[in-house]
CSV table of C-alpha atoms in Angstrom, one decimal:
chain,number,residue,atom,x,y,z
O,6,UNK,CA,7.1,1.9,-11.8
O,7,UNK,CA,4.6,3.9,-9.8
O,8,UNK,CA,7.1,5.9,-8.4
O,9,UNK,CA,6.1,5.6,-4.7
O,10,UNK,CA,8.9,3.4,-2.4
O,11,UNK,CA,7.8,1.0,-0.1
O,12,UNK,CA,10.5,-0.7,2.2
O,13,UNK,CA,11.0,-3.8,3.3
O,14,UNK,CA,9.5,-5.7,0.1
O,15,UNK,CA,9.0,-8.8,2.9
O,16,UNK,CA,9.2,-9.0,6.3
O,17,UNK,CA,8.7,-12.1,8.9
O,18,UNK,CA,8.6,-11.5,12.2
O,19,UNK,CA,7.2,-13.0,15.7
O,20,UNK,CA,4.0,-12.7,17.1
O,21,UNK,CA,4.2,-10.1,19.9
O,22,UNK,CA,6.9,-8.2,18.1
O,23,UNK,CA,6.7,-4.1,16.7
O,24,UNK,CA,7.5,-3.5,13.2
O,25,UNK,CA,8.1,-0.4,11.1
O,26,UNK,CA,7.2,0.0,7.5
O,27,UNK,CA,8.7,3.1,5.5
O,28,UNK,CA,6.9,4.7,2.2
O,29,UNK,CA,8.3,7.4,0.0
O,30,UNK,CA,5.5,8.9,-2.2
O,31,UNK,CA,6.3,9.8,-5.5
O,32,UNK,CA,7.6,13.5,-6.1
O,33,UNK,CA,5.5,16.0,-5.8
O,34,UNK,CA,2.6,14.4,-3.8
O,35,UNK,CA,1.4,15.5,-0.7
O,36,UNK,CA,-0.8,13.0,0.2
O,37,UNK,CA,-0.4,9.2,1.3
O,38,UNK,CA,-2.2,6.3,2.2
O,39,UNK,CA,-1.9,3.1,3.8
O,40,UNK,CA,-4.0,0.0,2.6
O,41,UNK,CA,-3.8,-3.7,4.3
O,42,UNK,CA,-4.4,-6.3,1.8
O,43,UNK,CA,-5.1,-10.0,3.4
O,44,UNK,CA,-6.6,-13.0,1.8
O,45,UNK,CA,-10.0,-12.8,3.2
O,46,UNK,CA,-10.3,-8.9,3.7
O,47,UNK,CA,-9.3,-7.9,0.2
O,48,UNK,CA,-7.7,-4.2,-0.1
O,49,UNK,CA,-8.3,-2.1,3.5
O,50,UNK,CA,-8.0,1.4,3.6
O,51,UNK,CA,-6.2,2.3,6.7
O,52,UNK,CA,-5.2,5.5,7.0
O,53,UNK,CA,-5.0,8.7,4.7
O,54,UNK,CA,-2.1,11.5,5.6
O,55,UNK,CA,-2.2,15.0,3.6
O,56,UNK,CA,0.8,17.2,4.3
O,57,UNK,CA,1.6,16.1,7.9
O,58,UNK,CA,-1.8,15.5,9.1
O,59,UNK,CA,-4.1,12.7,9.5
O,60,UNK,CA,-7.2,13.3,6.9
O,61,UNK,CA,-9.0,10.3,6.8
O,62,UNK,CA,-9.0,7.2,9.3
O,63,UNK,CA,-10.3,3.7,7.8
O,64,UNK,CA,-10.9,0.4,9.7
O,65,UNK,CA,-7.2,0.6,11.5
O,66,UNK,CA,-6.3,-1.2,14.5
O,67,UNK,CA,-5.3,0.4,17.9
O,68,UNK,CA,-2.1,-1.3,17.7
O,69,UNK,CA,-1.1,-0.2,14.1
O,70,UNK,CA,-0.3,3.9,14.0
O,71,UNK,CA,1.0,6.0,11.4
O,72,UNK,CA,2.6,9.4,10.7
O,73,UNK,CA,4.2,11.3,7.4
O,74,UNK,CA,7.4,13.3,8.3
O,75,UNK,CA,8.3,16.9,7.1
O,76,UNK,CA,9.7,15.3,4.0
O,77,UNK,CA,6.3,14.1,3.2
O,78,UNK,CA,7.9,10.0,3.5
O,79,UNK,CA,5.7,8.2,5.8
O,80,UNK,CA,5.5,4.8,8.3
O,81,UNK,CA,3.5,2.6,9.3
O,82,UNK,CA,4.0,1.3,12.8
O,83,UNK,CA,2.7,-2.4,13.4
O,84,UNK,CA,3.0,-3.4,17.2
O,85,UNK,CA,1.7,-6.4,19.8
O,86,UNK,CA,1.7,-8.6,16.1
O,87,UNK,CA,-0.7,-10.9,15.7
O,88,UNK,CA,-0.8,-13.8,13.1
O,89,UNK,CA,-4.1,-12.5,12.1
O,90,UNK,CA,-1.7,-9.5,10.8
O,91,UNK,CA,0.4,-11.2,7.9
O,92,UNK,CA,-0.6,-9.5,4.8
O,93,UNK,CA,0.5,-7.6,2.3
O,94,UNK,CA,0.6,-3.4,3.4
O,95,UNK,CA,0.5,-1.3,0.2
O,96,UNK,CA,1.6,2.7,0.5
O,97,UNK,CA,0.0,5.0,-2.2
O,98,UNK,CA,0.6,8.8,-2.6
O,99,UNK,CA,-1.8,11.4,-4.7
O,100,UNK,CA,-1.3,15.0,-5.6
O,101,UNK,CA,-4.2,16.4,-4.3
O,102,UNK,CA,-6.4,15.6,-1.1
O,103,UNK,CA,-9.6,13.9,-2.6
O,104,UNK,CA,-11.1,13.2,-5.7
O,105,UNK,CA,-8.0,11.9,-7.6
O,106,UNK,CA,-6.4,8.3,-8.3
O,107,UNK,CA,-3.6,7.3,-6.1
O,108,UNK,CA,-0.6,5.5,-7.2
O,109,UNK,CA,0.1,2.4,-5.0
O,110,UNK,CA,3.8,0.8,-4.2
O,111,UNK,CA,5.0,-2.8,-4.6
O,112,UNK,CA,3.8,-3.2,-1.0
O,113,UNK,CA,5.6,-5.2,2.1
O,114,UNK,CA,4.4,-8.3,2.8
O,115,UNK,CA,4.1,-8.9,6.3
O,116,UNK,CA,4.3,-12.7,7.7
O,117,UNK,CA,3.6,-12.8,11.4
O,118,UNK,CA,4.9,-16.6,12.5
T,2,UNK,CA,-19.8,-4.6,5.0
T,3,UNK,CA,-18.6,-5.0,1.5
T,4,UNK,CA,-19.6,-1.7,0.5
T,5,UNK,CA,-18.3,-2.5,-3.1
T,6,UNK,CA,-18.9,-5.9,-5.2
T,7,UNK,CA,-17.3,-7.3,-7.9
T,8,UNK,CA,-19.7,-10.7,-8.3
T,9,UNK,CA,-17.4,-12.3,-11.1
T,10,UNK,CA,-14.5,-13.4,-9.8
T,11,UNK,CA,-13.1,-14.6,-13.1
T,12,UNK,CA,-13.6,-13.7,-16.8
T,13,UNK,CA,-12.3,-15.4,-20.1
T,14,UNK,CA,-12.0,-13.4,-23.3
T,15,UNK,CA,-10.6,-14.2,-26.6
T,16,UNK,CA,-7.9,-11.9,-27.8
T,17,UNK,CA,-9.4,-8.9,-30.1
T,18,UNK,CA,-13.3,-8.6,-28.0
T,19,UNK,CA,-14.5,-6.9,-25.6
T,20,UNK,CA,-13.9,-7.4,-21.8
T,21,UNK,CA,-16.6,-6.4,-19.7
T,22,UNK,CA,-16.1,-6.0,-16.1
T,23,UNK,CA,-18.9,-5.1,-13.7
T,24,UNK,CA,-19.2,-3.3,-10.4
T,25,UNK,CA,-21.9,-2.6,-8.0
T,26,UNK,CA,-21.7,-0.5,-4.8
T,27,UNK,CA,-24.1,0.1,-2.0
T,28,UNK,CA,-23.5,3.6,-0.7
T,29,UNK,CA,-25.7,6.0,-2.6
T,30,UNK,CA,-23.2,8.9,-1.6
T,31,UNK,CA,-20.1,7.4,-3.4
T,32,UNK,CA,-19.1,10.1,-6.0
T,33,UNK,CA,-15.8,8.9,-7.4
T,34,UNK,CA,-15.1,6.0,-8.6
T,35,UNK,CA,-11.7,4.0,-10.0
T,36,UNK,CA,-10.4,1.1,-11.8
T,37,UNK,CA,-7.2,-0.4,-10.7
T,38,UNK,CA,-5.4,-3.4,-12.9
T,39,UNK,CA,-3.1,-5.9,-10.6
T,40,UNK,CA,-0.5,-8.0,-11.8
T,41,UNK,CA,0.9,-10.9,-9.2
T,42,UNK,CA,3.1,-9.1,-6.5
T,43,UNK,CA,3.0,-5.6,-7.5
T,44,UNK,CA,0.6,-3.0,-6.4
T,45,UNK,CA,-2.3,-1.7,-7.8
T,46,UNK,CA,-2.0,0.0,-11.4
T,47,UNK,CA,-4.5,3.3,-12.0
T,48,UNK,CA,-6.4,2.7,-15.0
T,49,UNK,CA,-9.4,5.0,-15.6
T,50,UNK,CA,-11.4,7.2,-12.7
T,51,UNK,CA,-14.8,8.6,-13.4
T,52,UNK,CA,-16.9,11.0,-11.1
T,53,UNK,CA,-20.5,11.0,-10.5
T,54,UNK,CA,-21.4,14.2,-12.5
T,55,UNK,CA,-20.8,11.8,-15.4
T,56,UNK,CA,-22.5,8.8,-17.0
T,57,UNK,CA,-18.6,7.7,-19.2
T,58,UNK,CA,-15.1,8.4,-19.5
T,59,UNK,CA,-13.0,6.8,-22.2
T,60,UNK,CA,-9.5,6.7,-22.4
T,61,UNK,CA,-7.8,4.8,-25.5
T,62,UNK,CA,-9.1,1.2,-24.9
T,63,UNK,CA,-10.7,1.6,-21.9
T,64,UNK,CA,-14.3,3.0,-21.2
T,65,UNK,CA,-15.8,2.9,-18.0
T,66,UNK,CA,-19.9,3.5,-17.2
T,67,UNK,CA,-21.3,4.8,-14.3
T,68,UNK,CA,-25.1,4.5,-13.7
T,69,UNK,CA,-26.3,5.9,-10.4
T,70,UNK,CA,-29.6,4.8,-11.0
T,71,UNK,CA,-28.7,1.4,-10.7
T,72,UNK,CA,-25.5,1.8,-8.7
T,73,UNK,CA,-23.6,-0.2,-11.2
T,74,UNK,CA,-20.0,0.5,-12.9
T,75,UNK,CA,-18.5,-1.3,-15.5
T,76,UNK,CA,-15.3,-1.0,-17.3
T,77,UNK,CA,-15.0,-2.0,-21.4
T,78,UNK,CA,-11.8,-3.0,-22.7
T,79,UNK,CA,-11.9,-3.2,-26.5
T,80,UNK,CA,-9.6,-4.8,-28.0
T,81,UNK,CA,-8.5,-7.1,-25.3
T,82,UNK,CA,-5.3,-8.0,-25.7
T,83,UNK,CA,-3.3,-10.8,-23.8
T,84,UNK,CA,-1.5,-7.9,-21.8
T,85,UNK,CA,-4.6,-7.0,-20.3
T,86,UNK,CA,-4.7,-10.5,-18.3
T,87,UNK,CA,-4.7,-9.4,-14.8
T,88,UNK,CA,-7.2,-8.8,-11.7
T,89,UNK,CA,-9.3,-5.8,-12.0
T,90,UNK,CA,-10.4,-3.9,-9.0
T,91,UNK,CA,-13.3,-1.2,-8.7
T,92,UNK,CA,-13.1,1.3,-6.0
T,93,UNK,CA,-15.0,4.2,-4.6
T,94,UNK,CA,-15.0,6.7,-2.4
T,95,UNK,CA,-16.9,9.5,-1.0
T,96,UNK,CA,-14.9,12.9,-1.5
T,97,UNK,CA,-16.4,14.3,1.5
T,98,UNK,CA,-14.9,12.1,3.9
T,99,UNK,CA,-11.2,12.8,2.0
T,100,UNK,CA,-9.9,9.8,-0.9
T,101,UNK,CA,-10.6,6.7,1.3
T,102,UNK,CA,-11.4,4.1,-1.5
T,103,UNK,CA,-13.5,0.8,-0.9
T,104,UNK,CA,-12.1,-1.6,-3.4
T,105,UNK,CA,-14.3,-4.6,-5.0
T,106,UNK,CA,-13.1,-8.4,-4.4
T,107,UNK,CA,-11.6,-8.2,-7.8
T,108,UNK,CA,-11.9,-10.0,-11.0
T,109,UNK,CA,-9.5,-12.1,-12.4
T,110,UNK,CA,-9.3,-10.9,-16.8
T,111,UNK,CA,-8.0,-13.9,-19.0
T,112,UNK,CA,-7.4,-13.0,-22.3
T,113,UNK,CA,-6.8,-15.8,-25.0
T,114,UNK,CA,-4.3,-15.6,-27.7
C-alpha cells in the first residue's frame, strides 16, 4: 500500500459525458501528479500540482483539467469523453517538488463506451 | 517522441541469477532517473532512483547504472527471485522543468522457480 487514494477504482461512462476523479496523497506530501496510462501510449505524465499550484504541465488535453485543494487531495476533471479516453488514470504524490520518486495509487480505470 | 526506450519487452531468468534490465533515453539533459516495478492492476511500485552526478546506486538486491556517455540505464537484480516477476519501467526526468517523468514501454521480468 503506497498510501496515496485514488477513487473510483473503475469507472464506465458515455462518450460526451464529464467525470471526476478524486486522489488523496499520502500524508505528508505536498506534491501530486496525474499520469494517463492507455494501451498504446504507455504511462503519460499529465499534470504535476505542488501545494496548490500547477508546477509542471505534460501532454494534457484541453478537455481534462485539474486542481489540488487546501487539504492538499486533488481531482482530475475528464469532460466531452471520448472513447480514445478509456485508460487507466494513476495519482502519485511526493514530498518534495523535484528530484524525488513519487508513489503512484491503484489508479481508476476509465472505460468510455 | 518516445523520449525513453525499453527495447526488450520481455525477459526470462532462472531463479537465483541476475536480471538485467536495460534503458536508453534520448534527452541529454535528463538528470534523474527511476525504476518502477508493476504488478497486474496496481500502480507503479518505487524501486531505486539514481541522479546524474552518479555512475551507481545499490540498494539490497538492486543496483542500477547510469552511463551518460552512452545514455544508457540498466537495473541488476541479483538474486532474482520469483517475487521479482513483474513489468519494470525506467523513467526520467529533467529537474529543471519540476518531477515530470517519461517512463519506458516497460519490460515484462519472468523469474523461473
Amino acid at each position: 500500500d503506497s498510501g496515496v487514494t485514488q477513487t473510483p477504482k473503475h469507472l464506465i461512462t458515455a462518450t460526451g459525458q464529464r467525470v471526476t476523479l478524486r486522489c488523496s496523497p499520502r500524508s505528508g506530501d505536498l506534491s501530486v501528479y496525474w499520469y494517463q496510462q492507455s494501451l498504446d501510449q504507455g504511462l503519460q505524465f499529465l499534470i504535476q500540482y505542488y501545494n496548490g499550484e500547477e508546477r509542471a504541465k505534460g501532454n494534457i488535453l484541453e478537455r481534462f483539467s485539474a486542481q489540488q485543494f487546501p487539504d492538499l487531495h486533488s481531482e482530475l476533471n475528464l469532460s466531452s469523453l471520448e472513447l480514445g479516453d478509456s485508460a487507466l488514470y494513476f495519482c502519485a504524490s511526493s514530498t518534495r517538488l523535484v528530484g524525488t520518486e513519487a508513489f503512484f495509487g491503484q489508479g481508476t480505470r476509465l472505460t468510455v463506451v | 517522441d518516445q523520449q525513453v526506450k525499453q527495447n526488450s519487452p520481455s525477459l526470462s531468468v532462472q531463479e537465483g541469477r541476475i536480471s538485467i534490465l536495460n534503458c536508453d533515453y534520448t534527452n541529454s539533459m535528463f538528470d534523474y532517473f527511476l525504476w518502477y516495478k508493476k504488478y497486474p492492476a496496481e500502480g507503479p511500485t518505487f524501486l531505486i532512483s539514481i541522479s546524474s552526478i552518479k555512475d551507481k546506486n545499490e540498494d539490497g538486491r538492486f543496483t542500477v547504472f547510469l552511463n551518460k556517455s552512452a545514455k544508457h540505464l540498466s537495473l541488476h537484480i541479483v538474486p532474482s527471485q520469483p517475487g521479482d516477476s513483474a513489468v519494470y519501467f525506467c523513467a526520467a526526468s529533467e529537474i529543471r522543468f519540476g518531477n515530470q517523468f517519461y517512463f519506458g514501454t516497460g519490460t515484462s521480468l519472468t523469474v523461473i522457480p
